[in-house]
Each structure stands twice: as C-alpha cells, then as structure tokens.
C-alpha cells in the first residue's frame, strides 16, 4: 500500500497539525510504503517572506522526525527538490476545470483573507493532485479540512484515466477518528490555524508550558458547567477532543471522568495533558534542529528515493497525452 501526505513549511505548527497531520503520519508509516512531502511550492501561493522559507523548511523537517517519522521506513522530502511535481501539475491542469477550482472552500476563504490573490492560490489543488497521483497513492492521511481537495484529486484522476487511458490509482483520504478538526480556542466555530488564528486561539507544538496553561485556561467555553460534547457546546467539545488527542483516551472516558467537576478543573487537566504530550516532542525537535547538515542529508536521500517512484508516472503521463518524446 502506498501512503502520501503533504504539509506546508509555514509558521509555527499547531496542535491541529499534530492531530490531523503528524500523529496520523506516524500511525500510517508502518502500513505500507510512505511518502511525506514538505510542500514548499504550495507555500508561495500566499504572501510569504523569502528570507524565511529555507529555515521554515528545515524547521518542518525536524518536526516531522521529532513527531516520530523514521527516515529508514518513510521517505521524507521537499517538494521543490523533485521537479516532477511542478511538471505533473501543469499536465493535470488540462483535466481540471475552472468551475471545480472556483468551488474550493479553502480558495474562497484564503482569497477573501488576502488583498493580492495569486493565480497559484487558485491552482493550488491541481499541484496537490499532482503530489498524490505521481506516487500512485492509495491512502492520504489528512485532517478534515483537506477532504474537498482529496475528492477533487480523485475526480481529476478519473477524468485523466477516461480521456487518456487508465494510468492513475484512485486515492482515498484517511481522517482521524478523534481530532480531525481541532478548533480555535477563542472562536470554536473556526479551525485552529497557523495562518488565521490569533496568538491566543492556537496552541503551537513549541509553545512553552506557561503559554499553554494561559491559552487553555482562557479558552472560550459555553454556558452551563457540564463537561460533555454537544453541538451547543463547541468550546467544551473542542477541549474534550484536544484532551482525547493528548492522552489517547476516548472522548467518552473523558466525559465520564470530568462531567461533573466543573469547567475550571477540566481546563487545568487539559492544559497539563497537552503539556505532557508536547514536551518530549519539543525536546527531540531542539536536538534534531541543532544539526542542519544532518537534516539536509536526510532530505537529499528522501528526494532521490521519491524521484525514483514519481519519474515513471510522469513519463507515462507525457506518453499517454501524446507528446512527441525524444529517443533516450
Ligand atoms: P498545513 O499546515 O495546512 O499544511 O496542514 C497539514 C496537515 O494538518 C493537514 O493534513 C491538515 O488537514 C492538518 N490540519 C491543519 N489544521 C488542522 C486542525 N485544526 N485540525 C486537524 N487537522 C488539521
Ligand atoms: N493542502 C495541504 C494542506 O494545506 C497540504 C498538501 C499539499 C497535501 N499536497 C498534499 C496534503 C498532498 C496531502 C497530500 O494541509
């Protein structure tokens, strides 16, 4: 079984990324041949600082290994180190419609939030489809926010197969059972996000313990005092999900223990559980990040391994689409 996922090297990664991203990557790396890609080409689709991109890429590489990816089992690499992605994205543009891209909610949300809307932001899902399809992927572990992009990838693959002959395997998204969508602490109707959440709205994986305590204790809760999930209690429901991810316990067990103790006691317990979950990750991260040459060596190996798998798919795409090819 082939597994592929991508993550952007922008800003501080959040507890939501740990839940929908990193934690799932580690769980899937034993189930097959796994590829995890630092998608730097995606990061230039919104305003970014070119002086920070290289460091953010190494930060994220260190975080991927710190959260448990094993370079011997998983292929971890940087998207721009394998030129096949950009080429495949251009080819797939021929079988992706303007109408489908315009309907993507991530495009709608991000284009409203920025004054300059780049054409890259619009084409973003086509590049993501290329990432996935080049590796003949079966499973894509992601958070709930990526569901629409994974569905689009399937549609694009089906259209390519129907028009040019069957070439792509059809991938399916895999979403975690708890914590597929961690919400903003100050506004639990929106997802916790590196780019759009305020400082108090997001828990960063590298936040010091005092910051985590402060943010969790200040999190918006709801009226009443019962610790139980319900659509009328988005704040408390979110804290229960966070606790479930941090401890590996079921939401039901957490409700059983804290239902009657009041919000204050529960929040204090959530903060300590999150701190205990993040501390060892932060320690491993600091150790790995202190040796950039070693990270670059691991990424170079990853890119070489990735290209061996993507190159035959790209060549088959050119062939199927009827391009004149030069003799080898
Ligand atoms: P990104 O940082 O946008 O590249 O996201 C990397 C991964 O984290 C993707 O699989 C996302 O679906 C996942 N993710 C991001 N935010 C959240 C969230 N608030 N809850 C759960 N998963 C998330
Ligand atoms: N769009 C994804 C996100 O923002 C990142 C991504 C890019 C991705 N390419 C991918 C995820 C391929 C899964 C598979 O989270």
Tab-separated table of C-alpha atoms and ligand atoms in Angstrom:
chain	number	residue	atom	x	y	z
A	1	UNK	CA	0.000	0.000	0.000
A	2	UNK	CA	1.236	3.498	-0.893
A	3	UNK	CA	0.750	6.362	1.529
A	4	UNK	CA	1.321	10.036	0.698
A	5	UNK	CA	0.740	13.268	2.574
A	6	UNK	CA	1.989	16.832	2.354
A	7	UNK	CA	2.430	19.652	4.835
A	8	UNK	CA	3.345	23.308	4.325
A	9	UNK	CA	6.564	24.784	5.740
A	10	UNK	CA	4.914	27.939	7.025
A	11	UNK	CA	4.823	29.368	10.505
A	12	UNK	CA	4.571	27.529	13.779
A	13	UNK	CA	2.779	24.223	13.514
A	14	UNK	CA	-0.246	23.841	15.778
A	15	UNK	CA	-1.880	21.190	17.928
A	16	UNK	CA	-4.336	20.814	14.999
A	17	UNK	CA	-1.448	19.868	12.716
A	18	UNK	CA	-0.289	17.334	15.282
A	19	UNK	CA	-3.750	15.821	15.421
A	20	UNK	CA	-4.738	15.773	11.732
A	21	UNK	CA	-1.184	15.575	10.355
A	22	UNK	CA	1.917	14.388	12.233
A	23	UNK	CA	0.160	11.889	14.524
A	24	UNK	CA	-1.537	10.202	11.580
A	25	UNK	CA	1.656	10.095	9.525
A	26	UNK	CA	3.411	8.162	12.246
A	27	UNK	CA	0.486	5.764	12.596
A	28	UNK	CA	0.441	5.044	8.846
A	29	UNK	CA	4.165	4.682	8.184
A	30	UNK	CA	4.059	1.031	9.259
A	31	UNK	CA	1.158	0.141	6.997
A	32	UNK	CA	2.989	0.447	3.692
A	33	UNK	CA	5.406	2.462	1.608
A	34	UNK	CA	5.030	6.008	2.927
A	35	UNK	CA	5.992	9.386	1.407
A	36	UNK	CA	5.777	12.632	3.383
A	37	UNK	CA	6.396	15.820	1.472
A	38	UNK	CA	7.267	19.306	2.731
A	39	UNK	CA	5.217	21.254	0.199
A	40	UNK	CA	7.269	24.415	-0.242
A	41	UNK	CA	5.790	25.104	-3.691
A	42	UNK	CA	2.372	25.399	-2.034
A	43	UNK	CA	3.713	27.912	0.492
A	44	UNK	CA	4.394	30.599	-2.115
A	45	UNK	CA	0.697	30.844	-3.029
A	46	UNK	CA	0.042	33.378	-0.266
A	47	UNK	CA	2.192	36.270	0.978
A	48	UNK	CA	5.429	34.864	2.439
A	49	UNK	CA	8.921	36.021	3.333
A	50	UNK	CA	11.625	34.560	1.040
A	51	UNK	CA	14.209	35.029	3.812
A	52	UNK	CA	12.282	32.590	5.991
A	53	UNK	CA	11.387	29.797	3.572
A	54	UNK	CA	14.650	27.875	3.830
A	55	UNK	CA	14.672	27.920	7.652
A	56	UNK	CA	10.980	27.009	7.828
A	57	UNK	CA	11.676	24.032	5.580
A	58	UNK	CA	14.376	22.748	7.948
A	59	UNK	CA	12.127	23.515	10.958
A	60	UNK	CA	9.415	21.344	9.496
A	61	UNK	CA	11.821	18.541	8.592
A	62	UNK	CA	12.989	18.476	12.218
A	63	UNK	CA	9.360	18.450	13.397
A	64	UNK	CA	8.454	15.522	11.124
A	65	UNK	CA	11.272	13.425	12.582
A	66	UNK	CA	10.618	14.701	16.134
A	67	UNK	CA	6.984	13.553	15.986
A	68	UNK	CA	8.133	10.049	15.088
A	69	UNK	CA	8.775	9.599	11.367
A	70	UNK	CA	11.622	7.179	10.836
A	71	UNK	CA	13.857	8.050	7.854
A	72	UNK	CA	14.557	4.348	7.320
A	73	UNK	CA	10.892	3.492	6.927
A	74	UNK	CA	9.381	6.691	5.472
A	75	UNK	CA	10.523	8.850	2.587
A	76	UNK	CA	10.585	12.458	3.833
A	77	UNK	CA	11.448	15.039	1.170
A	78	UNK	CA	10.947	18.583	-0.082
A	79	UNK	CA	8.554	19.160	-2.982
A	80	UNK	CA	10.820	21.592	-4.880
A	81	UNK	CA	13.685	19.049	-4.731
A	82	UNK	CA	11.699	16.817	-7.061
A	83	UNK	CA	10.864	18.764	-10.259
A	84	UNK	CA	8.300	16.143	-11.314
A	85	UNK	CA	5.633	17.757	-9.111
A	86	UNK	CA	5.546	21.087	-10.940
A	87	UNK	CA	5.543	19.367	-14.334
A	88	UNK	CA	2.759	16.953	-13.428
A	89	UNK	CA	0.683	19.834	-12.050
A	90	UNK	CA	0.863	21.630	-15.394
A	91	UNK	CA	-0.234	18.492	-17.258
A	92	UNK	CA	-3.134	17.868	-14.849
A	93	UNK	CA	-4.330	21.422	-15.427
A	94	UNK	CA	-5.639	20.080	-18.757
A	95	UNK	CA	-8.154	17.861	-16.943
A	96	UNK	CA	-9.155	20.231	-14.114
A	97	UNK	CA	-11.932	22.733	-14.747
A	98	UNK	CA	-12.089	26.373	-13.750
A	99	UNK	CA	-15.502	25.690	-12.192
A	100	UNK	CA	-14.238	22.987	-9.827
A	101	UNK	CA	-11.333	25.125	-8.636
A	102	UNK	CA	-13.612	28.087	-8.044
A	103	UNK	CA	-15.785	25.961	-5.728
A	104	UNK	CA	-12.932	25.008	-3.347
A	105	UNK	CA	-13.714	26.405	0.110
A	106	UNK	CA	-10.032	26.825	1.011
A	107	UNK	CA	-9.617	29.047	-2.059
A	108	UNK	CA	-12.708	31.057	-1.136
A	109	UNK	CA	-11.545	31.507	2.494
A	110	UNK	CA	-7.941	32.394	1.677
A	111	UNK	CA	-8.777	34.660	-1.257
A	112	UNK	CA	-11.131	36.658	0.967
A	113	UNK	CA	-8.417	36.999	3.623
A	114	UNK	CA	-5.775	38.420	1.268
A	115	UNK	CA	-5.668	41.511	-0.840
A	116	UNK	CA	-3.429	40.007	-3.534
A	117	UNK	CA	-4.944	36.743	-4.776
A	118	UNK	CA	-2.278	34.862	-6.739
A	119	UNK	CA	-3.080	32.548	-9.633
A	120	UNK	CA	-1.039	29.966	-7.701
A	121	UNK	CA	-3.627	30.040	-4.904
A	122	UNK	CA	-6.280	29.151	-7.462
A	123	UNK	CA	-4.209	26.289	-8.929
A	124	UNK	CA	-3.137	25.022	-5.522
A	125	UNK	CA	-5.400	21.912	-5.622
A	126	UNK	CA	-4.000	20.869	-9.020
A	127	UNK	CA	-0.480	20.796	-7.564
A	128	UNK	CA	-1.816	18.810	-4.625
A	129	UNK	CA	-3.422	16.321	-7.041
A	130	UNK	CA	-0.059	16.001	-8.811
A	131	UNK	CA	1.693	15.324	-5.476
A	132	UNK	CA	-0.677	12.488	-4.696
A	133	UNK	CA	-1.111	10.930	-8.147
A	134	UNK	CA	2.602	10.850	-9.085
A	135	UNK	CA	3.142	8.235	-6.355
A	136	UNK	CA	0.173	6.011	-7.333
A	137	UNK	CA	-1.105	6.649	-3.816
A	138	UNK	CA	-3.757	4.513	-2.110
A	139	UNK	CA	-4.167	6.430	1.160
A	140	UNK	CA	-3.816	10.139	2.016
A	141	UNK	CA	-3.771	10.800	5.799
A	142	UNK	CA	-5.011	14.375	6.353
A	143	UNK	CA	-7.292	16.484	8.536
A	144	UNK	CA	-10.939	17.118	7.701
A	145	UNK	CA	-10.134	20.486	6.033
A	146	UNK	CA	-8.441	18.657	3.150
A	147	UNK	CA	-11.394	16.390	2.291
A	148	UNK	CA	-12.549	18.541	-0.625
A	149	UNK	CA	-9.039	18.584	-2.141
A	150	UNK	CA	-8.711	14.804	-1.883
A	151	UNK	CA	-12.114	14.345	-3.555
A	152	UNK	CA	-11.025	16.704	-6.344
A	153	UNK	CA	-7.859	14.635	-6.788
A	154	UNK	CA	-9.989	11.532	-7.374
A	155	UNK	CA	-12.148	13.387	-9.911
A	156	UNK	CA	-9.068	14.638	-11.753
A	157	UNK	CA	-7.571	11.121	-11.812
A	158	UNK	CA	-10.805	9.616	-13.111
A	159	UNK	CA	-11.048	12.232	-15.833
A	160	UNK	CA	-7.439	11.653	-16.887
A	161	UNK	CA	-7.942	7.866	-16.933
A	162	UNK	CA	-11.126	8.184	-19.004
A	163	UNK	CA	-9.612	10.589	-21.504
A	164	UNK	CA	-6.042	9.267	-21.923
A	165	UNK	CA	-6.240	5.645	-20.769
A	166	UNK	CA	-6.046	4.249	-17.251
A	167	UNK	CA	-2.848	5.380	-15.564
A	168	UNK	CA	-3.628	6.586	-12.038
A	169	UNK	CA	-4.652	4.658	-8.985
A	170	UNK	CA	-7.577	6.358	-7.211
A	171	UNK	CA	-6.538	7.574	-3.750
A	172	UNK	CA	-8.747	7.833	-0.682
A	173	UNK	CA	-8.459	10.258	2.222
A	174	UNK	CA	-7.954	8.960	5.750
A	175	UNK	CA	-9.198	11.148	8.599
A	176	UNK	CA	-8.530	10.591	12.318
A	177	UNK	CA	-11.471	9.393	14.428
A	178	UNK	CA	-10.767	11.946	17.182
A	179	UNK	CA	-9.343	15.374	16.452
A	180	UNK	CA	-9.899	15.510	12.666
A	181	UNK	CA	-10.758	19.169	13.117
A	182	UNK	CA	-9.322	20.950	16.158
A	183	UNK	CA	-10.986	24.334	16.595
A	184	UNK	CA	-9.657	27.779	17.523
A	185	UNK	CA	-9.633	28.292	21.322
A	186	UNK	CA	-11.056	31.817	21.130
A	187	UNK	CA	-13.521	31.115	18.315
A	188	UNK	CA	-14.534	27.431	18.361
A	189	UNK	CA	-16.600	27.783	15.184
A	190	UNK	CA	-13.370	28.140	13.145
A	191	UNK	CA	-10.484	25.695	12.749
A	192	UNK	CA	-7.256	26.209	14.673
A	193	UNK	CA	-4.866	27.502	12.033
A	194	UNK	CA	-1.265	28.668	11.806
A	195	UNK	CA	-2.190	31.485	9.474
A	196	UNK	CA	-5.661	32.685	10.510
A	197	UNK	CA	-5.881	32.026	14.288
A	198	UNK	CA	-4.802	34.722	16.751
A	199	UNK	CA	-1.998	34.044	19.223
A	200	UNK	CA	-4.479	33.036	21.964
A	201	UNK	CA	-6.552	30.943	19.543
A	202	UNK	CA	-3.865	28.384	18.705
A	203	UNK	CA	-1.620	26.064	20.690
A	204	UNK	CA	1.764	25.768	18.993
A	205	UNK	CA	3.663	22.500	19.328
A	206	UNK	CA	6.687	24.506	20.532
A	207	UNK	CA	4.764	26.723	22.993
A	208	UNK	CA	6.336	26.781	26.481
A	209	UNK	CA	4.186	25.249	29.285
A	210	UNK	CA	3.174	28.657	30.727
A	211	UNK	CA	1.786	29.756	27.358
A	212	UNK	CA	-0.198	26.539	27.018
A	213	UNK	CA	-1.688	26.976	30.516
A	214	UNK	CA	-2.597	30.587	29.790
A	215	UNK	CA	-4.269	29.793	26.446
A	216	UNK	CA	-6.215	26.742	27.629
A	217	UNK	CA	-7.418	28.461	30.826
A	218	UNK	CA	-8.607	31.445	28.741
A	219	UNK	CA	-10.316	29.277	26.092
A	220	UNK	CA	-13.902	30.220	25.306
A	221	UNK	CA	-16.316	27.821	26.983
A	222	UNK	CA	-20.061	27.686	26.919
A	223	UNK	CA	-22.892	28.298	29.334
A	224	UNK	CA	-23.591	25.541	31.857
A	225	UNK	CA	-20.930	23.595	33.713
A	226	UNK	CA	-21.235	20.029	32.447
A	227	UNK	CA	-18.199	18.628	30.589
A	228	UNK	CA	-19.981	16.867	27.728
A	229	UNK	CA	-19.810	17.100	23.914
A	230	UNK	CA	-22.792	18.696	22.187
A	231	UNK	CA	-23.405	20.936	19.161
A	232	UNK	CA	-24.489	23.696	21.564
A	233	UNK	CA	-21.136	23.492	23.348
A	234	UNK	CA	-18.471	23.931	20.658
A	235	UNK	CA	-15.882	25.239	23.145
A	236	UNK	CA	-16.132	22.357	25.616
A	237	UNK	CA	-16.485	19.803	22.790
A	238	UNK	CA	-13.226	21.088	21.325
A	239	UNK	CA	-11.397	20.836	24.673
A	240	UNK	CA	-12.656	17.230	25.035
A	241	UNK	CA	-11.261	16.433	21.561
A	242	UNK	CA	-7.935	18.062	22.468
A	243	UNK	CA	-7.784	16.019	25.675
A	244	UNK	CA	-8.580	12.839	23.704
A	245	UNK	CA	-5.728	13.512	21.264
A	246	UNK	CA	-3.265	14.458	24.018
A	247	UNK	CA	-3.949	11.392	26.184
A	248	UNK	CA	-5.038	8.779	23.628
A	249	UNK	CA	-8.209	8.196	25.683
A	250	UNK	CA	-11.710	8.121	24.194
A	251	UNK	CA	-13.930	11.232	24.457
A	252	UNK	CA	-16.499	9.081	26.330
A	253	UNK	CA	-13.971	8.130	29.012
A	254	UNK	CA	-13.009	11.787	29.429
A	255	UNK	CA	-16.651	12.836	29.805
A	256	UNK	CA	-17.106	10.040	32.337
A	257	UNK	CA	-14.266	11.361	34.469
A	258	UNK	CA	-14.858	15.134	34.236
A	259	UNK	CA	-18.604	15.584	33.538
A	260	UNK	CA	-19.498	16.900	36.990
A	261	UNK	CA	-16.294	18.580	38.126
A	262	UNK	CA	-16.888	21.980	36.524
A	263	UNK	CA	-15.054	23.723	33.689
A	264	UNK	CA	-12.154	25.108	35.732
A	265	UNK	CA	-10.913	21.739	36.955
A	266	UNK	CA	-11.321	20.255	33.474
A	267	UNK	CA	-9.389	23.055	31.756
A	268	UNK	CA	-6.493	22.693	34.189
A	269	UNK	CA	-6.368	18.961	33.413
A	270	UNK	CA	-6.446	19.636	29.646
A	271	UNK	CA	-3.539	22.086	29.932
A	272	UNK	CA	-1.404	19.565	31.859
A	273	UNK	CA	-2.247	16.767	29.388
A	274	UNK	CA	-1.277	18.943	26.417
A	275	UNK	CA	1.994	19.961	28.108
A	276	UNK	CA	2.857	16.316	28.848
A	277	UNK	CA	2.100	15.377	25.226
A	278	UNK	CA	4.136	18.195	23.646
A	279	UNK	CA	7.182	18.337	25.922
A	280	UNK	CA	9.018	15.251	24.613
A	281	UNK	CA	8.303	16.312	21.010
A	282	UNK	CA	9.786	19.767	21.638
A	283	UNK	CA	12.886	18.232	23.237
A	284	UNK	CA	13.507	15.910	20.266
A	285	UNK	CA	12.833	18.807	17.903
A	286	UNK	CA	15.508	21.004	19.518
A	287	UNK	CA	18.050	18.219	19.287
A	288	UNK	CA	17.357	17.494	15.593
A	289	UNK	CA	17.174	21.170	14.649
A	290	UNK	CA	20.652	21.780	16.068
A	291	UNK	CA	22.177	19.729	13.227
A	292	UNK	CA	21.004	21.266	9.922
A	293	UNK	CA	23.634	19.397	7.885
A	294	UNK	CA	22.182	16.071	9.025
A	295	UNK	CA	18.639	17.246	8.177
A	296	UNK	CA	19.804	18.253	4.694
A	297	UNK	CA	21.424	14.854	4.227
A	298	UNK	CA	18.192	13.089	5.169
A	299	UNK	CA	16.187	15.336	2.814
A	300	UNK	CA	18.595	14.709	-0.081
A	301	UNK	CA	18.170	10.948	0.394
A	302	UNK	CA	14.411	11.416	0.544
A	303	UNK	CA	14.294	13.397	-2.702
A	304	UNK	CA	16.353	10.775	-4.541
A	305	UNK	CA	14.054	7.986	-3.343
A	306	UNK	CA	10.929	9.986	-4.200
A	307	UNK	CA	12.082	10.708	-7.720
A	308	UNK	CA	12.651	7.025	-8.480
A	309	UNK	CA	8.940	6.480	-7.862
A	310	UNK	CA	7.496	9.648	-9.443
A	311	UNK	CA	9.585	9.683	-12.658
A	312	UNK	CA	7.957	6.645	-14.326
A	313	UNK	CA	4.476	8.075	-13.639
A	314	UNK	CA	5.434	11.434	-15.144
A	315	UNK	CA	6.876	9.768	-18.250
A	316	UNK	CA	3.712	7.701	-18.638
A	317	UNK	CA	1.652	10.905	-18.398
A	318	UNK	CA	3.599	12.545	-21.233
A	319	UNK	CA	3.226	9.375	-23.319
A	320	UNK	CA	-0.488	8.995	-22.683
A	321	UNK	CA	-1.142	12.644	-23.509
A	322	UNK	CA	0.504	12.273	-26.898
A	323	UNK	CA	3.609	14.440	-26.530
A	324	UNK	CA	6.452	13.959	-29.020
A	325	UNK	CA	9.251	12.366	-26.987
A	326	UNK	CA	12.939	12.369	-27.881
A	327	UNK	CA	14.667	8.973	-28.099
A	328	UNK	CA	16.573	8.048	-24.882
B	1	LIG	P1	-0.983	22.545	6.739
B	1	LIG	O1	-0.237	23.097	7.904
B	1	LIG	O2	-2.121	23.413	6.291
B	1	LIG	O3	-0.095	22.127	5.618
B	1	LIG	O4	-1.716	21.208	7.261
B	1	LIG	C1	-1.029	19.996	7.497
B	1	LIG	C2	-1.981	18.916	7.984
B	1	LIG	O5	-2.580	19.302	9.232
B	1	LIG	C3	-3.141	18.624	7.021
B	1	LIG	O6	-3.336	17.234	6.957
B	1	LIG	C4	-4.304	19.303	7.669
B	1	LIG	O7	-5.531	18.680	7.331
B	1	LIG	C5	-3.987	19.142	9.148
B	1	LIG	N1	-4.635	20.194	9.956
B	1	LIG	C6	-4.416	21.537	9.881
B	1	LIG	N2	-5.175	22.209	10.783
B	1	LIG	C7	-5.891	21.254	11.457
B	1	LIG	C8	-6.865	21.306	12.529
B	1	LIG	N3	-7.245	22.465	13.077
B	1	LIG	N4	-7.370	20.120	12.975
B	1	LIG	C9	-6.987	18.944	12.442
B	1	LIG	N5	-6.089	18.828	11.430
B	1	LIG	C10	-5.538	19.964	10.930
B	2	LIG	N1	-3.034	21.202	1.089
B	2	LIG	C1	-2.476	20.518	2.216
B	2	LIG	C2	-2.685	21.382	3.475
B	2	LIG	O1	-2.725	22.570	3.422
B	2	LIG	C3	-1.015	20.223	2.032
B	2	LIG	C4	-0.765	19.291	0.904
B	2	LIG	C5	-0.143	19.587	-0.275
B	2	LIG	C6	-1.102	17.904	0.863
B	2	LIG	N2	-0.049	18.466	-1.054
B	2	LIG	C7	-0.627	17.436	-0.392
B	2	LIG	C8	-1.747	17.038	1.741
B	2	LIG	C9	-0.815	16.095	-0.777
B	2	LIG	C10	-1.925	15.702	1.356
B	2	LIG	C11	-1.449	15.240	0.107
B	2	LIG	O2	-2.765	20.842	4.537
